[in-house]
Amino acid sequence: MTFEDLKRIKSESERVSKLYEIFNEEKRLLGSKAGKVEFLTTIQYINSVLKKGDRILDIGAGTGAYSFYFDELGYKVTAVELADKNIEVFKSKMNETNKIELIQANALDLSCLQDKFFDVVLLFGPLYHLEKSADRDQAINEAKRLLKDEGALFISYINHDIIHLTESDYNPNWFDGNTYDHVTFRIDNFPFVFFTLEEAREMILSKDLIIEKEIATDGLSELLAEKINLMSDTAYGQYLAYHMATCEDIHKLKATNHFLFQCRKSE
Ligand SMILES: C[S@@+](CC[C@H](N)C(=O)[O-])C[C@H]1O[C@@H](n2cnc3c(N)ncnc32)[C@H](O)[C@@H]1O
């Protein structure tokens, strides 16, 4: 399956499912020191709001990096995932000690789950793929519906404004290509959907949610991946400490691959 084959698939959910036959999601997030920056940053913020016995809903759970981590800490985790390949890997990782409830479903329709049931809802993935604005609204509204009134909703996006640089790092002639508008510099939403910080923020605020924190989840770790992966454990520890100390800095929010928003419902 090539990217050109993917483009020809009409159904969005089928395209997402096929994409994850090409992308190794497990390896991306946990397979290297650079990849882990996103994971370690995200869990730090989620851990800061969790209370004993909390129920967590992980929407777009991938192969379960967050679901397994929180299940092993003793929280009650429900995971929703769309892609066949990721479901298959997720299931292969389950053993008798895991209590995760895994549901194969689309984030657009979670009617199988009860209103206001979860203390923490994670929406890390569907907004990388939903091409229609109405669908993105629906996914956020579903996440909000399932969240308790006093709960915390975490939403992540891919930062449009960094892609020119990360793509040029993979392909020095990327600017010569045709995957962006050469006048506005807007990048085509394929195979992922990208947002500027302002667009992501506006999408959340329009759903009557309050943004409590805005986090530059992984900063420049993709661009610096080769160097980060060569760091000694002590240098990496300090790099992480530096990243955590600065990842809410407003300027860092323009220089990150992912944004993480910590939100709550308005009164
Ligand atoms: C980049 S992965 C992120 C996985 C994991 N949540 C993480 O943050 O590492 C995006 C995930 O969202 C899933 N996804 C995309 N659209 C979805 C939808 N409409 N409903 C449910 N899952 C979806 C994909 O199949 C994929 O597993």
PDB file of C-alpha atoms and ligand atoms in Angstrom:
ATOM      1  CA  MET A   1       0.000   0.000   0.000  1.00  0.00           C
ATOM      2  CA  THR A   2       1.498   3.380  -1.052  1.00  0.00           C
ATOM      3  CA  PHE A   3       0.316   6.908  -0.212  1.00  0.00           C
ATOM      4  CA  GLU A   4      -1.080   7.131  -3.762  1.00  0.00           C
ATOM      5  CA  ASP A   5      -3.147   3.952  -3.159  1.00  0.00           C
ATOM      6  CA  LEU A   6      -4.374   5.476   0.109  1.00  0.00           C
ATOM      7  CA  LYS A   7      -5.526   8.666  -1.626  1.00  0.00           C
ATOM      8  CA  ARG A   8      -7.781   6.628  -3.882  1.00  0.00           C
ATOM      9  CA  ILE A   9      -9.732   5.119  -0.958  1.00  0.00           C
ATOM     10  CA  LYS A  10     -13.023   7.016  -0.716  1.00  0.00           C
ATOM     11  CA  SER A  11     -14.118   6.101   2.814  1.00  0.00           C
ATOM     12  CA  GLU A  12     -12.265   8.073   5.495  1.00  0.00           C
ATOM     13  CA  SER A  13     -12.477   5.329   8.113  1.00  0.00           C
ATOM     14  CA  GLU A  14     -11.145   2.744   5.651  1.00  0.00           C
ATOM     15  CA  ARG A  15      -8.310   5.129   4.688  1.00  0.00           C
ATOM     16  CA  VAL A  16      -7.370   5.596   8.358  1.00  0.00           C
ATOM     17  CA  SER A  17      -7.433   1.841   8.883  1.00  0.00           C
ATOM     18  CA  LYS A  18      -5.146   1.233   5.883  1.00  0.00           C
ATOM     19  CA  LEU A  19      -2.788   4.062   6.893  1.00  0.00           C
ATOM     20  CA  TYR A  20      -1.989   2.266  10.134  1.00  0.00           C
ATOM     21  CA  GLU A  21      -0.940  -0.805   8.160  1.00  0.00           C
ATOM     22  CA  ILE A  22       1.911   1.433   6.901  1.00  0.00           C
ATOM     23  CA  PHE A  23       2.619   3.439  10.083  1.00  0.00           C
ATOM     24  CA  ASN A  24       3.972   1.598  13.095  1.00  0.00           C
ATOM     25  CA  GLU A  25       2.261   3.581  15.842  1.00  0.00           C
ATOM     26  CA  GLU A  26       3.793   1.541  18.665  1.00  0.00           C
ATOM     27  CA  LYS A  27       7.339   2.235  17.450  1.00  0.00           C
ATOM     28  CA  ARG A  28       6.712   5.944  16.804  1.00  0.00           C
ATOM     29  CA  LEU A  29       5.739   6.782  20.381  1.00  0.00           C
ATOM     30  CA  LEU A  30       7.741   4.390  22.513  1.00  0.00           C
ATOM     31  CA  GLY A  31      10.541   3.144  20.271  1.00  0.00           C
ATOM     32  CA  SER A  32      13.156   5.845  20.914  1.00  0.00           C
ATOM     33  CA  LYS A  33      14.236   8.509  23.390  1.00  0.00           C
ATOM     34  CA  ALA A  34      13.010  11.207  20.973  1.00  0.00           C
ATOM     35  CA  GLY A  35       9.621   9.543  20.467  1.00  0.00           C
ATOM     36  CA  LYS A  36       9.099   9.137  24.195  1.00  0.00           C
ATOM     37  CA  VAL A  37       9.223  12.887  24.872  1.00  0.00           C
ATOM     38  CA  GLU A  38       5.587  13.183  23.723  1.00  0.00           C
ATOM     39  CA  PHE A  39       4.465  10.224  25.838  1.00  0.00           C
ATOM     40  CA  LEU A  40       6.336  11.282  28.990  1.00  0.00           C
ATOM     41  CA  THR A  41       5.093  14.859  28.751  1.00  0.00           C
ATOM     42  CA  THR A  42       1.506  13.777  28.186  1.00  0.00           C
ATOM     43  CA  ILE A  43       1.385  11.322  31.098  1.00  0.00           C
ATOM     44  CA  GLN A  44       2.842  13.942  33.431  1.00  0.00           C
ATOM     45  CA  TYR A  45      -0.133  16.248  32.761  1.00  0.00           C
ATOM     46  CA  ILE A  46      -2.708  13.460  32.936  1.00  0.00           C
ATOM     47  CA  ASN A  47      -1.230  12.119  36.181  1.00  0.00           C
ATOM     48  CA  SER A  48      -1.491  15.589  37.701  1.00  0.00           C
ATOM     49  CA  VAL A  49      -5.322  15.484  37.557  1.00  0.00           C
ATOM     50  CA  LEU A  50      -5.993  11.800  38.329  1.00  0.00           C
ATOM     51  CA  LYS A  51      -7.506  10.581  41.593  1.00  0.00           C
ATOM     52  CA  LYS A  52      -7.602   7.016  42.896  1.00  0.00           C
ATOM     53  CA  GLY A  53     -10.288   4.935  41.158  1.00  0.00           C
ATOM     54  CA  ASP A  54     -10.800   7.348  38.243  1.00  0.00           C
ATOM     55  CA  ARG A  55     -12.270   6.133  34.970  1.00  0.00           C
ATOM     56  CA  ILE A  56     -10.324   7.062  31.829  1.00  0.00           C
ATOM     57  CA  LEU A  57     -11.615   7.008  28.255  1.00  0.00           C
ATOM     58  CA  ASP A  58      -8.866   6.815  25.597  1.00  0.00           C
ATOM     59  CA  ILE A  59     -10.409   7.738  22.201  1.00  0.00           C
ATOM     60  CA  GLY A  60      -8.221   6.859  19.213  1.00  0.00           C
ATOM     61  CA  ALA A  61      -6.150   4.683  21.503  1.00  0.00           C
ATOM     62  CA  GLY A  62      -3.866   3.333  18.768  1.00  0.00           C
ATOM     63  CA  THR A  63      -2.010   0.294  20.040  1.00  0.00           C
ATOM     64  CA  GLY A  64      -2.707   1.320  23.627  1.00  0.00           C
ATOM     65  CA  ALA A  65       0.368   3.177  24.895  1.00  0.00           C
ATOM     66  CA  TYR A  66      -1.720   5.331  27.242  1.00  0.00           C
ATOM     67  CA  SER A  67      -4.376   2.705  27.966  1.00  0.00           C
ATOM     68  CA  PHE A  68      -1.849   0.114  29.160  1.00  0.00           C
ATOM     69  CA  TYR A  69       0.124   2.648  31.172  1.00  0.00           C
ATOM     70  CA  PHE A  70      -2.947   3.837  33.115  1.00  0.00           C
ATOM     71  CA  ASP A  71      -4.435   0.347  33.421  1.00  0.00           C
ATOM     72  CA  GLU A  72      -1.201  -0.820  35.012  1.00  0.00           C
ATOM     73  CA  LEU A  73      -1.426   2.080  37.482  1.00  0.00           C
ATOM     74  CA  GLY A  74      -4.832   0.747  38.558  1.00  0.00           C
ATOM     75  CA  TYR A  75      -7.218   3.143  36.796  1.00  0.00           C
ATOM     76  CA  LYS A  76     -10.323   1.862  34.997  1.00  0.00           C
ATOM     77  CA  VAL A  77      -9.604   2.306  31.302  1.00  0.00           C
ATOM     78  CA  THR A  78     -11.922   2.136  28.303  1.00  0.00           C
ATOM     79  CA  ALA A  79     -10.162   2.345  24.922  1.00  0.00           C
ATOM     80  CA  VAL A  80     -11.821   3.182  21.609  1.00  0.00           C
ATOM     81  CA  GLU A  81      -9.962   2.540  18.371  1.00  0.00           C
ATOM     82  CA  LEU A  82     -10.949   2.433  14.719  1.00  0.00           C
ATOM     83  CA  ALA A  83      -8.068   0.871  12.758  1.00  0.00           C
ATOM     84  CA  ASP A  84      -8.031  -2.932  12.364  1.00  0.00           C
ATOM     85  CA  LYS A  85      -4.236  -3.154  12.575  1.00  0.00           C
ATOM     86  CA  ASN A  86      -4.052  -1.150  15.797  1.00  0.00           C
ATOM     87  CA  ILE A  87      -6.870  -3.203  17.329  1.00  0.00           C
ATOM     88  CA  GLU A  88      -4.988  -6.379  16.428  1.00  0.00           C
ATOM     89  CA  VAL A  89      -1.733  -5.135  18.038  1.00  0.00           C
ATOM     90  CA  PHE A  90      -3.654  -3.825  21.063  1.00  0.00           C
ATOM     91  CA  LYS A  91      -5.316  -7.231  21.604  1.00  0.00           C
ATOM     92  CA  SER A  92      -1.993  -9.052  21.208  1.00  0.00           C
ATOM     93  CA  LYS A  93      -0.577  -6.994  24.101  1.00  0.00           C
ATOM     94  CA  MET A  94      -3.428  -7.823  26.493  1.00  0.00           C
ATOM     95  CA  ASN A  95      -2.846 -10.407  29.188  1.00  0.00           C
ATOM     96  CA  GLU A  96      -4.942 -11.688  32.073  1.00  0.00           C
ATOM     97  CA  THR A  97      -3.807  -8.850  34.366  1.00  0.00           C
ATOM     98  CA  ASN A  98      -5.077  -6.098  32.031  1.00  0.00           C
ATOM     99  CA  LYS A  99      -8.603  -4.909  32.712  1.00  0.00           C
ATOM    100  CA  ILE A 100      -8.952  -2.536  29.761  1.00  0.00           C
ATOM    101  CA  GLU A 101     -12.292  -2.463  27.988  1.00  0.00           C
ATOM    102  CA  LEU A 102     -11.376  -2.247  24.279  1.00  0.00           C
ATOM    103  CA  ILE A 103     -14.042  -1.140  21.808  1.00  0.00           C
ATOM    104  CA  GLN A 104     -13.614  -0.938  18.047  1.00  0.00           C
ATOM    105  CA  ALA A 105     -15.655   2.129  17.115  1.00  0.00           C
ATOM    106  CA  ASN A 106     -15.601   5.508  15.446  1.00  0.00           C
ATOM    107  CA  ALA A 107     -15.080   8.584  17.653  1.00  0.00           C
ATOM    108  CA  LEU A 108     -18.029  10.166  15.840  1.00  0.00           C
ATOM    109  CA  ASP A 109     -20.519   7.788  17.421  1.00  0.00           C
ATOM    110  CA  LEU A 110     -19.840   6.553  20.933  1.00  0.00           C
ATOM    111  CA  SER A 111     -23.497   6.027  21.771  1.00  0.00           C
ATOM    112  CA  CYS A 112     -22.496   2.667  23.296  1.00  0.00           C
ATOM    113  CA  LEU A 113     -21.032   4.712  26.181  1.00  0.00           C
ATOM    114  CA  GLN A 114     -22.934   6.488  28.912  1.00  0.00           C
ATOM    115  CA  ASP A 115     -23.095  10.301  29.386  1.00  0.00           C
ATOM    116  CA  LYS A 116     -20.818  11.852  32.046  1.00  0.00           C
ATOM    117  CA  PHE A 117     -19.235   8.522  32.950  1.00  0.00           C
ATOM    118  CA  PHE A 118     -15.516   9.326  32.747  1.00  0.00           C
ATOM    119  CA  ASP A 119     -13.281  11.426  34.997  1.00  0.00           C
ATOM    120  CA  VAL A 120     -10.664  11.869  32.278  1.00  0.00           C
ATOM    121  CA  VAL A 121     -11.150  11.697  28.516  1.00  0.00           C
ATOM    122  CA  LEU A 122      -8.220  11.569  26.077  1.00  0.00           C
ATOM    123  CA  LEU A 123      -8.823  12.576  22.460  1.00  0.00           C
ATOM    124  CA  PHE A 124      -5.411  11.850  20.941  1.00  0.00           C
ATOM    125  CA  GLY A 125      -5.762  10.788  17.354  1.00  0.00           C
ATOM    126  CA  PRO A 126      -9.153  11.355  15.707  1.00  0.00           C
ATOM    127  CA  LEU A 127      -8.349  15.056  15.183  1.00  0.00           C
ATOM    128  CA  TYR A 128      -5.242  14.007  13.196  1.00  0.00           C
ATOM    129  CA  HIS A 129      -7.581  12.368  10.681  1.00  0.00           C
ATOM    130  CA  LEU A 130     -11.065  13.901  10.556  1.00  0.00           C
ATOM    131  CA  GLU A 131     -11.141  15.958   7.371  1.00  0.00           C
ATOM    132  CA  LYS A 132     -14.554  17.601   7.778  1.00  0.00           C
ATOM    133  CA  SER A 133     -15.033  20.379  10.267  1.00  0.00           C
ATOM    134  CA  ALA A 134     -18.502  19.022  11.226  1.00  0.00           C
ATOM    135  CA  ASP A 135     -16.922  15.649  12.074  1.00  0.00           C
ATOM    136  CA  ARG A 136     -14.273  17.280  14.246  1.00  0.00           C
ATOM    137  CA  ASP A 137     -17.041  19.158  16.073  1.00  0.00           C
ATOM    138  CA  GLN A 138     -18.910  15.897  16.563  1.00  0.00           C
ATOM    139  CA  ALA A 139     -15.837  14.066  17.908  1.00  0.00           C
ATOM    140  CA  ILE A 140     -15.169  16.818  20.453  1.00  0.00           C
ATOM    141  CA  ASN A 141     -18.854  16.969  21.417  1.00  0.00           C
ATOM    142  CA  GLU A 142     -18.918  13.190  21.944  1.00  0.00           C
ATOM    143  CA  ALA A 143     -15.807  13.389  24.146  1.00  0.00           C
ATOM    144  CA  LYS A 144     -17.424  16.203  26.130  1.00  0.00           C
ATOM    145  CA  ARG A 145     -20.701  14.296  26.500  1.00  0.00           C
ATOM    146  CA  LEU A 146     -18.894  11.330  28.060  1.00  0.00           C
ATOM    147  CA  LEU A 147     -16.936  13.494  30.515  1.00  0.00           C
ATOM    148  CA  LYS A 148     -18.151  14.127  34.070  1.00  0.00           C
ATOM    149  CA  ASP A 149     -18.925  17.793  34.762  1.00  0.00           C
ATOM    150  CA  GLU A 150     -15.837  18.166  36.938  1.00  0.00           C
ATOM    151  CA  GLY A 151     -13.645  15.950  34.710  1.00  0.00           C
ATOM    152  CA  ALA A 152     -10.600  16.757  32.558  1.00  0.00           C
ATOM    153  CA  LEU A 153     -10.529  16.502  28.772  1.00  0.00           C
ATOM    154  CA  PHE A 154      -7.151  16.256  27.011  1.00  0.00           C
ATOM    155  CA  ILE A 155      -7.079  16.967  23.280  1.00  0.00           C
ATOM    156  CA  SER A 156      -4.088  16.766  20.949  1.00  0.00           C
ATOM    157  CA  TYR A 157      -3.409  18.127  17.475  1.00  0.00           C
ATOM    158  CA  ILE A 158      -0.563  18.074  14.982  1.00  0.00           C
ATOM    159  CA  ASN A 159       0.933  21.563  14.568  1.00  0.00           C
ATOM    160  CA  HIS A 160       0.625  22.706  10.943  1.00  0.00           C
ATOM    161  CA  ASP A 161       3.371  25.319  11.261  1.00  0.00           C
ATOM    162  CA  ILE A 162       6.207  22.890  12.028  1.00  0.00           C
ATOM    163  CA  ILE A 163       5.560  20.432   9.188  1.00  0.00           C
ATOM    164  CA  HIS A 164       7.561  22.422   6.596  1.00  0.00           C
ATOM    165  CA  LEU A 165      10.648  21.983   8.745  1.00  0.00           C
ATOM    166  CA  THR A 166      10.190  18.364   9.792  1.00  0.00           C
ATOM    167  CA  GLU A 167       9.419  17.339   6.199  1.00  0.00           C
ATOM    168  CA  SER A 168      12.521  19.185   4.958  1.00  0.00           C
ATOM    169  CA  ASP A 169      14.552  17.273   7.490  1.00  0.00           C
ATOM    170  CA  TYR A 170      13.366  13.996   5.876  1.00  0.00           C
ATOM    171  CA  ASN A 171      13.596  15.360   2.315  1.00  0.00           C
ATOM    172  CA  PRO A 172      15.906  18.350   1.645  1.00  0.00           C
ATOM    173  CA  ASN A 173      13.935  19.139  -1.549  1.00  0.00           C
ATOM    174  CA  TRP A 174      10.546  19.076   0.164  1.00  0.00           C
ATOM    175  CA  PHE A 175      10.016  22.806  -0.630  1.00  0.00           C
ATOM    176  CA  ASP A 176      10.329  21.924  -4.318  1.00  0.00           C
ATOM    177  CA  GLY A 177       7.382  19.537  -4.063  1.00  0.00           C
ATOM    178  CA  ASN A 178       3.645  19.952  -4.461  1.00  0.00           C
ATOM    179  CA  THR A 179       2.280  18.971  -1.046  1.00  0.00           C
ATOM    180  CA  TYR A 180       1.694  22.601  -0.039  1.00  0.00           C
ATOM    181  CA  ASP A 181       0.438  25.851  -1.550  1.00  0.00           C
ATOM    182  CA  HIS A 182       3.531  27.736  -2.749  1.00  0.00           C
ATOM    183  CA  VAL A 183       1.969  31.136  -2.046  1.00  0.00           C
ATOM    184  CA  THR A 184       0.219  30.654   1.312  1.00  0.00           C
ATOM    185  CA  PHE A 185       2.488  27.794   2.513  1.00  0.00           C
ATOM    186  CA  ARG A 186      -0.605  25.888   3.640  1.00  0.00           C
ATOM    187  CA  ILE A 187       0.143  22.165   3.702  1.00  0.00           C
ATOM    188  CA  ASP A 188      -2.234  19.590   2.191  1.00  0.00           C
ATOM    189  CA  ASN A 189      -4.101  17.630   4.852  1.00  0.00           C
ATOM    190  CA  PHE A 190      -2.721  14.266   3.800  1.00  0.00           C
ATOM    191  CA  PRO A 191      -2.069  11.735   5.236  1.00  0.00           C
ATOM    192  CA  PHE A 192      -2.783  13.733   8.406  1.00  0.00           C
ATOM    193  CA  VAL A 193      -4.874  16.830   9.146  1.00  0.00           C
ATOM    194  CA  PHE A 194      -2.923  19.798  10.507  1.00  0.00           C
ATOM    195  CA  PHE A 195      -3.913  22.877  12.510  1.00  0.00           C
ATOM    196  CA  THR A 196      -2.280  26.089  13.572  1.00  0.00           C
ATOM    197  CA  LEU A 197      -2.312  26.878  17.276  1.00  0.00           C
ATOM    198  CA  GLU A 198      -5.027  29.490  16.708  1.00  0.00           C
ATOM    199  CA  GLU A 199      -7.241  27.081  14.732  1.00  0.00           C
ATOM    200  CA  ALA A 200      -6.938  24.356  17.366  1.00  0.00           C
ATOM    201  CA  ARG A 201      -7.661  26.809  20.173  1.00  0.00           C
ATOM    202  CA  GLU A 202     -10.695  28.240  18.347  1.00  0.00           C
ATOM    203  CA  MET A 203     -12.093  24.738  17.701  1.00  0.00           C
ATOM    204  CA  ILE A 204     -12.003  23.943  21.417  1.00  0.00           C
ATOM    205  CA  LEU A 205     -13.321  27.281  22.645  1.00  0.00           C
ATOM    206  CA  SER A 206     -16.264  27.092  20.247  1.00  0.00           C
ATOM    207  CA  LYS A 207     -17.454  23.950  22.113  1.00  0.00           C
ATOM    208  CA  ASP A 208     -17.913  25.843  25.361  1.00  0.00           C
ATOM    209  CA  LEU A 209     -14.839  24.265  26.903  1.00  0.00           C
ATOM    210  CA  ILE A 210     -12.311  26.064  29.076  1.00  0.00           C
ATOM    211  CA  ILE A 211      -8.647  25.615  28.182  1.00  0.00           C
ATOM    212  CA  GLU A 212      -6.675  25.252  31.405  1.00  0.00           C
ATOM    213  CA  LYS A 213      -3.283  24.497  29.883  1.00  0.00           C
ATOM    214  CA  GLU A 214      -1.671  24.607  26.443  1.00  0.00           C
ATOM    215  CA  ILE A 215       1.372  22.399  26.127  1.00  0.00           C
ATOM    216  CA  ALA A 216       4.061  21.998  23.457  1.00  0.00           C
ATOM    217  CA  THR A 217       3.949  18.237  23.910  1.00  0.00           C
ATOM    218  CA  ASP A 218       7.061  17.130  22.065  1.00  0.00           C
ATOM    219  CA  GLY A 219       8.722  20.451  21.170  1.00  0.00           C
ATOM    220  CA  LEU A 220      11.475  19.992  18.594  1.00  0.00           C
ATOM    221  CA  SER A 221      12.130  16.361  19.489  1.00  0.00           C
ATOM    222  CA  GLU A 222      11.285  15.087  15.989  1.00  0.00           C
ATOM    223  CA  LEU A 223      13.701  17.553  14.366  1.00  0.00           C
ATOM    224  CA  LEU A 224      16.365  16.783  16.966  1.00  0.00           C
ATOM    225  CA  ALA A 225      15.631  13.048  17.013  1.00  0.00           C
ATOM    226  CA  GLU A 226      19.084  11.901  15.879  1.00  0.00           C
ATOM    227  CA  LYS A 227      20.780  13.982  18.574  1.00  0.00           C
ATOM    228  CA  ILE A 228      18.284  13.096  21.307  1.00  0.00           C
ATOM    229  CA  ASN A 229      18.651   9.400  20.549  1.00  0.00           C
ATOM    230  CA  LEU A 230      22.418   9.751  21.065  1.00  0.00           C
ATOM    231  CA  MET A 231      22.055  11.404  24.483  1.00  0.00           C
ATOM    232  CA  SER A 232      23.350   9.576  27.516  1.00  0.00           C
ATOM    233  CA  ASP A 233      20.649   8.687  30.054  1.00  0.00           C
ATOM    234  CA  THR A 234      21.721  11.572  32.300  1.00  0.00           C
ATOM    235  CA  ALA A 235      21.792  14.101  29.439  1.00  0.00           C
ATOM    236  CA  TYR A 236      18.360  12.834  28.324  1.00  0.00           C
ATOM    237  CA  GLY A 237      17.042  13.179  31.876  1.00  0.00           C
ATOM    238  CA  GLN A 238      18.141  16.807  31.905  1.00  0.00           C
ATOM    239  CA  TYR A 239      16.755  17.389  28.389  1.00  0.00           C
ATOM    240  CA  LEU A 240      13.396  16.096  29.614  1.00  0.00           C
ATOM    241  CA  ALA A 241      13.570  18.303  32.711  1.00  0.00           C
ATOM    242  CA  TYR A 242      14.317  21.322  30.474  1.00  0.00           C
ATOM    243  CA  HIS A 243      11.479  20.383  28.123  1.00  0.00           C
ATOM    244  CA  MET A 244       8.987  19.959  30.982  1.00  0.00           C
ATOM    245  CA  ALA A 245      10.074  23.279  32.491  1.00  0.00           C
ATOM    246  CA  THR A 246       9.482  25.167  29.231  1.00  0.00           C
ATOM    247  CA  CYS A 247       6.697  23.314  27.394  1.00  0.00           C
ATOM    248  CA  GLU A 248       3.975  25.757  28.493  1.00  0.00           C
ATOM    249  CA  ASP A 249       5.980  28.757  27.283  1.00  0.00           C
ATOM    250  CA  ILE A 250       3.817  30.508  24.676  1.00  0.00           C
ATOM    251  CA  HIS A 251       6.767  30.750  22.251  1.00  0.00           C
ATOM    252  CA  LYS A 252       7.420  27.000  22.429  1.00  0.00           C
ATOM    253  CA  LEU A 253       3.857  26.421  21.222  1.00  0.00           C
ATOM    254  CA  LYS A 254       4.921  27.527  17.741  1.00  0.00           C
ATOM    255  CA  ALA A 255       7.844  25.082  17.752  1.00  0.00           C
ATOM    256  CA  THR A 256       6.354  21.703  18.529  1.00  0.00           C
ATOM    257  CA  ASN A 257       4.967  18.820  16.500  1.00  0.00           C
ATOM    258  CA  HIS A 258       1.977  18.285  18.763  1.00  0.00           C
ATOM    259  CA  PHE A 259      -0.152  20.547  20.904  1.00  0.00           C
ATOM    260  CA  LEU A 260      -1.804  19.193  24.025  1.00  0.00           C
ATOM    261  CA  PHE A 261      -4.789  21.070  25.479  1.00  0.00           C
ATOM    262  CA  GLN A 262      -5.964  20.373  29.009  1.00  0.00           C
ATOM    263  CA  CYS A 263      -9.624  21.411  29.152  1.00  0.00           C
ATOM    264  CA  ARG A 264     -12.664  21.315  31.373  1.00  0.00           C
ATOM    265  CA  LYS A 265     -16.343  22.000  30.886  1.00  0.00           C
ATOM    266  CA  SER A 266     -17.502  25.542  31.537  1.00  0.00           C
ATOM    267  CA  GLU A 267     -19.688  25.993  34.638  1.00  0.00           C
TER     268      GLU A 267
HETATM  269  C1  LIG B   1      -1.433   8.841  15.717  1.00  0.00           C
HETATM  270  S1  LIG B   1      -2.483   7.626  16.416  1.00  0.00           S
HETATM  271  C2  LIG B   1      -2.457   8.094  18.111  1.00  0.00           C
HETATM  272  C3  LIG B   1      -2.521   6.912  19.033  1.00  0.00           C
HETATM  273  C4  LIG B   1      -2.439   7.236  20.519  1.00  0.00           C
HETATM  274  N1  LIG B   1      -3.689   7.816  20.986  1.00  0.00           N
HETATM  275  C5  LIG B   1      -1.314   8.176  20.789  1.00  0.00           C
HETATM  276  O1  LIG B   1      -1.551   9.346  21.120  1.00  0.00           O
HETATM  277  O2  LIG B   1      -0.171   7.774  20.652  1.00  0.00           O
HETATM  278  C6  LIG B   1      -4.108   8.128  15.946  1.00  0.00           C
HETATM  279  C7  LIG B   1      -5.117   7.035  16.266  1.00  0.00           C
HETATM  280  O3  LIG B   1      -6.443   7.559  16.144  1.00  0.00           O
HETATM  281  C8  LIG B   1      -7.231   6.559  15.513  1.00  0.00           C
HETATM  282  N2  LIG B   1      -8.384   7.202  14.886  1.00  0.00           N
HETATM  283  C9  LIG B   1      -8.376   8.051  13.842  1.00  0.00           C
HETATM  284  N3  LIG B   1      -9.614   8.443  13.543  1.00  0.00           N
HETATM  285  C10 LIG B   1     -10.445   7.825  14.419  1.00  0.00           C
HETATM  286  C11 LIG B   1     -11.843   7.827  14.630  1.00  0.00           C
HETATM  287  N4  LIG B   1     -12.648   8.542  13.847  1.00  0.00           N
HETATM  288  N5  LIG B   1     -12.339   7.079  15.621  1.00  0.00           N
HETATM  289  C12 LIG B   1     -11.538   6.334  16.424  1.00  0.00           C
HETATM  290  N6  LIG B   1     -10.199   6.285  16.268  1.00  0.00           N
HETATM  291  C13 LIG B   1      -9.656   7.029  15.284  1.00  0.00           C
HETATM  292  C14 LIG B   1      -6.277   5.946  14.496  1.00  0.00           C
HETATM  293  O4  LIG B   1      -6.725   4.705  14.002  1.00  0.00           O
HETATM  294  C15 LIG B   1      -5.002   5.877  15.296  1.00  0.00           C
HETATM  295  O5  LIG B   1      -4.887   4.683  16.002  1.00  0.00           O
END
